[in-house]
Short mmCIF file of the C-alpha atoms (twelve columns), coordinates in Angstrom:
data_MODEL
# 
_entry.id   MODEL 
# 
loop_
_atom_site.group_PDB 
_atom_site.id 
_atom_site.type_symbol 
_atom_site.label_atom_id 
_atom_site.label_alt_id 
_atom_site.label_comp_id 
_atom_site.label_asym_id 
_atom_site.label_seq_id 
_atom_site.Cartn_x 
_atom_site.Cartn_y 
_atom_site.Cartn_z 
_atom_site.pdbx_PDB_model_num 
ATOM 1   C CA . GLN A 1   0.000   0.000  0.000   1 
ATOM 2   C CA . VAL A 2   1.370   3.389  -1.003  1 
ATOM 3   C CA . HIS A 3   1.221   6.147  1.564   1 
ATOM 4   C CA . LEU A 4   1.763   9.828  0.700   1 
ATOM 5   C CA . VAL A 5   2.303   12.389 3.430   1 
ATOM 6   C CA . GLU A 6   2.262   16.062 2.504   1 
ATOM 7   C CA . SER A 7   3.662   18.947 4.476   1 
ATOM 8   C CA . GLY A 8   4.479   22.619 4.070   1 
ATOM 9   C CA . GLY A 9   1.111   24.282 3.681   1 
ATOM 10  C CA . GLY A 10  0.096   27.378 5.569   1 
ATOM 11  C CA . LEU A 11  -0.817  31.039 5.358   1 
ATOM 12  C CA . VAL A 12  1.452   33.279 3.299   1 
ATOM 13  C CA . GLN A 13  1.301   36.763 1.836   1 
ATOM 14  C CA . ALA A 14  1.072   37.539 -1.857  1 
ATOM 15  C CA . GLY A 15  4.529   37.564 -3.382  1 
ATOM 16  C CA . ASP A 16  5.937   35.146 -0.826  1 
ATOM 17  C CA . SER A 17  7.488   31.756 -1.506  1 
ATOM 18  C CA . ARG A 18  6.537   28.427 -0.002  1 
ATOM 19  C CA . SER A 19  7.738   24.871 -0.439  1 
ATOM 20  C CA . LEU A 20  5.582   21.765 -0.182  1 
ATOM 21  C CA . SER A 21  6.932   18.285 0.415   1 
ATOM 22  C CA . CYS A 22  5.411   14.880 -0.193  1 
ATOM 23  C CA . ALA A 23  7.019   11.795 1.296   1 
ATOM 24  C CA . ALA A 24  6.087   8.453  -0.224  1 
ATOM 25  C CA . SER A 25  6.311   4.954  1.170   1 
ATOM 26  C CA . GLY A 26  5.216   1.483  0.161   1 
ATOM 27  C CA . ARG A 27  6.645   1.215  -3.345  1 
ATOM 28  C CA . THR A 28  9.927   1.937  -5.112  1 
ATOM 29  C CA . PHE A 29  9.832   5.705  -5.281  1 
ATOM 30  C CA . SER A 30  12.206  6.009  -8.227  1 
ATOM 31  C CA . THR A 31  9.635   4.282  -10.445 1 
ATOM 32  C CA . ALA A 32  6.862   6.721  -9.573  1 
ATOM 33  C CA . THR A 33  5.550   9.645  -11.529 1 
ATOM 34  C CA . MET A 34  4.670   12.294 -8.960  1 
ATOM 35  C CA . ALA A 35  2.355   15.246 -9.281  1 
ATOM 36  C CA . TYR A 36  0.655   18.044 -7.443  1 
ATOM 37  C CA . PHE A 37  -2.937  19.036 -8.016  1 
ATOM 38  C CA . ARG A 38  -4.933  21.707 -6.248  1 
ATOM 39  C CA . GLN A 39  -8.558  22.280 -5.467  1 
ATOM 40  C CA . ALA A 40  -10.135 25.558 -4.487  1 
ATOM 41  C CA . PRO A 41  -13.547 25.640 -2.764  1 
ATOM 42  C CA . GLY A 42  -16.334 24.828 -5.183  1 
ATOM 43  C CA . LYS A 43  -13.937 24.021 -8.013  1 
ATOM 44  C CA . GLU A 44  -12.542 20.911 -9.613  1 
ATOM 45  C CA . ARG A 45  -9.183  19.441 -8.785  1 
ATOM 46  C CA . ASP A 46  -6.700  20.973 -11.212 1 
ATOM 47  C CA . PHE A 47  -3.259  19.909 -12.348 1 
ATOM 48  C CA . VAL A 48  -0.373  22.018 -11.040 1 
ATOM 49  C CA . ALA A 49  2.908   20.254 -11.762 1 
ATOM 50  C CA . ALA A 50  4.392   16.813 -12.246 1 
ATOM 51  C CA . ILE A 51  7.688   15.002 -12.560 1 
ATOM 52  C CA . SER A 52  7.921   11.605 -14.175 1 
ATOM 53  C CA . TRP A 53  9.983   8.617  -13.166 1 
ATOM 54  C CA . ALA A 54  12.252  9.595  -16.083 1 
ATOM 55  C CA . GLY A 55  12.720  13.123 -14.757 1 
ATOM 56  C CA . SER A 56  10.498  14.964 -17.230 1 
ATOM 57  C CA . THR A 57  8.514   17.838 -15.779 1 
ATOM 58  C CA . ASP A 58  5.303   19.620 -16.722 1 
ATOM 59  C CA . PHE A 59  3.522   22.644 -15.321 1 
ATOM 60  C CA . ALA A 60  0.135   24.208 -15.629 1 
ATOM 61  C CA . GLN A 61  0.272   27.434 -17.567 1 
ATOM 62  C CA . SER A 62  -0.952  29.374 -14.525 1 
ATOM 63  C CA . VAL A 63  2.140   28.424 -12.489 1 
ATOM 64  C CA . LYS A 64  4.802   28.162 -15.184 1 
ATOM 65  C CA . GLY A 65  7.805   30.280 -14.283 1 
ATOM 66  C CA . ARG A 66  6.696   30.580 -10.651 1 
ATOM 67  C CA . PHE A 67  6.633   26.966 -9.461  1 
ATOM 68  C CA . THR A 68  9.254   24.248 -9.765  1 
ATOM 69  C CA . ILE A 69  9.013   20.565 -8.972  1 
ATOM 70  C CA . SER A 70  11.864  18.283 -8.002  1 
ATOM 71  C CA . ARG A 71  12.400  14.887 -6.469  1 
ATOM 72  C CA . ASP A 72  14.921  13.231 -4.189  1 
ATOM 73  C CA . ASN A 73  14.759  9.503  -4.785  1 
ATOM 74  C CA . ALA A 74  17.083  8.831  -1.871  1 
ATOM 75  C CA . LYS A 75  14.552  10.499 0.458   1 
ATOM 76  C CA . ASN A 76  11.446  9.213  -1.340  1 
ATOM 77  C CA . THR A 77  10.249  12.803 -1.495  1 
ATOM 78  C CA . VAL A 78  8.936   15.209 -4.097  1 
ATOM 79  C CA . TYR A 79  9.067   18.974 -3.602  1 
ATOM 80  C CA . LEU A 80  6.961   21.776 -5.016  1 
ATOM 81  C CA . GLN A 81  8.682   25.133 -4.717  1 
ATOM 82  C CA . MET A 82  6.230   27.964 -5.121  1 
ATOM 83  C CA . SER A 83  7.270   31.570 -5.582  1 
ATOM 84  C CA . SER A 84  5.532   34.854 -6.360  1 
ATOM 85  C CA . LEU A 85  2.404   33.425 -4.815  1 
ATOM 86  C CA . LYS A 86  -0.911  35.011 -5.696  1 
ATOM 87  C CA . PRO A 87  -4.267  34.920 -3.905  1 
ATOM 88  C CA . GLU A 88  -5.582  32.757 -6.756  1 
ATOM 89  C CA . ASP A 89  -3.057  30.084 -5.732  1 
ATOM 90  C CA . THR A 90  -5.124  29.541 -2.592  1 
ATOM 91  C CA . ALA A 91  -6.294  25.920 -2.535  1 
ATOM 92  C CA . VAL A 92  -5.817  22.541 -0.982  1 
ATOM 93  C CA . TYR A 93  -2.755  21.028 -2.628  1 
ATOM 94  C CA . TYR A 94  -2.729  17.283 -3.197  1 
ATOM 95  C CA . CYS A 95  0.247   15.069 -3.900  1 
ATOM 96  C CA . ALA A 96  -0.352  12.176 -6.282  1 
ATOM 97  C CA . ALA A 97  1.651   9.172  -7.428  1 
ATOM 98  C CA . ASP A 98  1.499   6.580  -10.142 1 
ATOM 99  C CA . PHE A 99  3.736   3.579  -10.720 1 
ATOM 100 C CA . ARG A 100 2.430   2.300  -14.042 1 
ATOM 101 C CA . ARG A 101 5.083   4.137  -16.102 1 
ATOM 102 C CA . LEU A 102 2.522   5.145  -18.701 1 
ATOM 103 C CA . GLY A 103 5.099   7.194  -20.546 1 
ATOM 104 C CA . LEU A 104 8.233   9.293  -20.243 1 
ATOM 105 C CA . GLU A 105 6.134   12.421 -19.828 1 
ATOM 106 C CA . PRO A 106 3.976   12.892 -16.730 1 
ATOM 107 C CA . GLY A 107 0.204   12.976 -17.042 1 
ATOM 108 C CA . ARG A 108 -2.035  15.934 -16.323 1 
ATOM 109 C CA . ARG A 109 -5.276  14.163 -15.585 1 
ATOM 110 C CA . VAL A 110 -6.578  13.054 -12.204 1 
ATOM 111 C CA . ALA A 111 -7.080  9.619  -13.751 1 
ATOM 112 C CA . ASP A 112 -3.370  9.379  -14.521 1 
ATOM 113 C CA . TYR A 113 -2.646  8.953  -10.809 1 
ATOM 114 C CA . THR A 114 -3.519  6.056  -8.569  1 
ATOM 115 C CA . TYR A 115 -2.480  7.232  -5.126  1 
ATOM 116 C CA . TRP A 116 -3.282  10.494 -3.376  1 
ATOM 117 C CA . GLY A 117 -2.231  12.306 -0.259  1 
ATOM 118 C CA . GLN A 118 -4.572  13.889 2.246   1 
ATOM 119 C CA . GLY A 119 -3.953  17.407 1.003   1 
ATOM 120 C CA . THR A 120 -2.415  20.481 2.567   1 
ATOM 121 C CA . GLN A 121 -3.990  23.940 2.646   1 
ATOM 122 C CA . VAL A 122 -2.159  26.872 1.118   1 
ATOM 123 C CA . THR A 123 -3.734  30.254 1.699   1 
ATOM 124 C CA . VAL A 124 -2.318  33.354 0.045   1 
ATOM 125 C CA . SER A 125 -3.497  36.645 1.473   1 
ATOM 126 C CA . SER A 126 -3.466  39.842 -0.573  1 
# 
């Protein structure tokens, strides 16, 4: 059973930076494609960023140039570094993992990921 534990959420001011972490256990982390999605109240869960098992990355247009994603296979952890945060970045951020190696590029759909974390709230005040 795969277990994802997220950390790093909180209240920040617009323009600030924040880093989220997601620690995985239960499967060989280096074979996982990892992603972050976010969900604001009353909205669907949206893709934010992902990094594949092969190291390829992808970002939603809304965060491109502001967010980066990285992984440390030795620590079984993926990181989402967020900078120049905006109030519209306010959401619950979910870590997701998939081990099926569907391709070299990470997926953007919720259905592309099998395992999910519990979510961590990020609130950006103006």
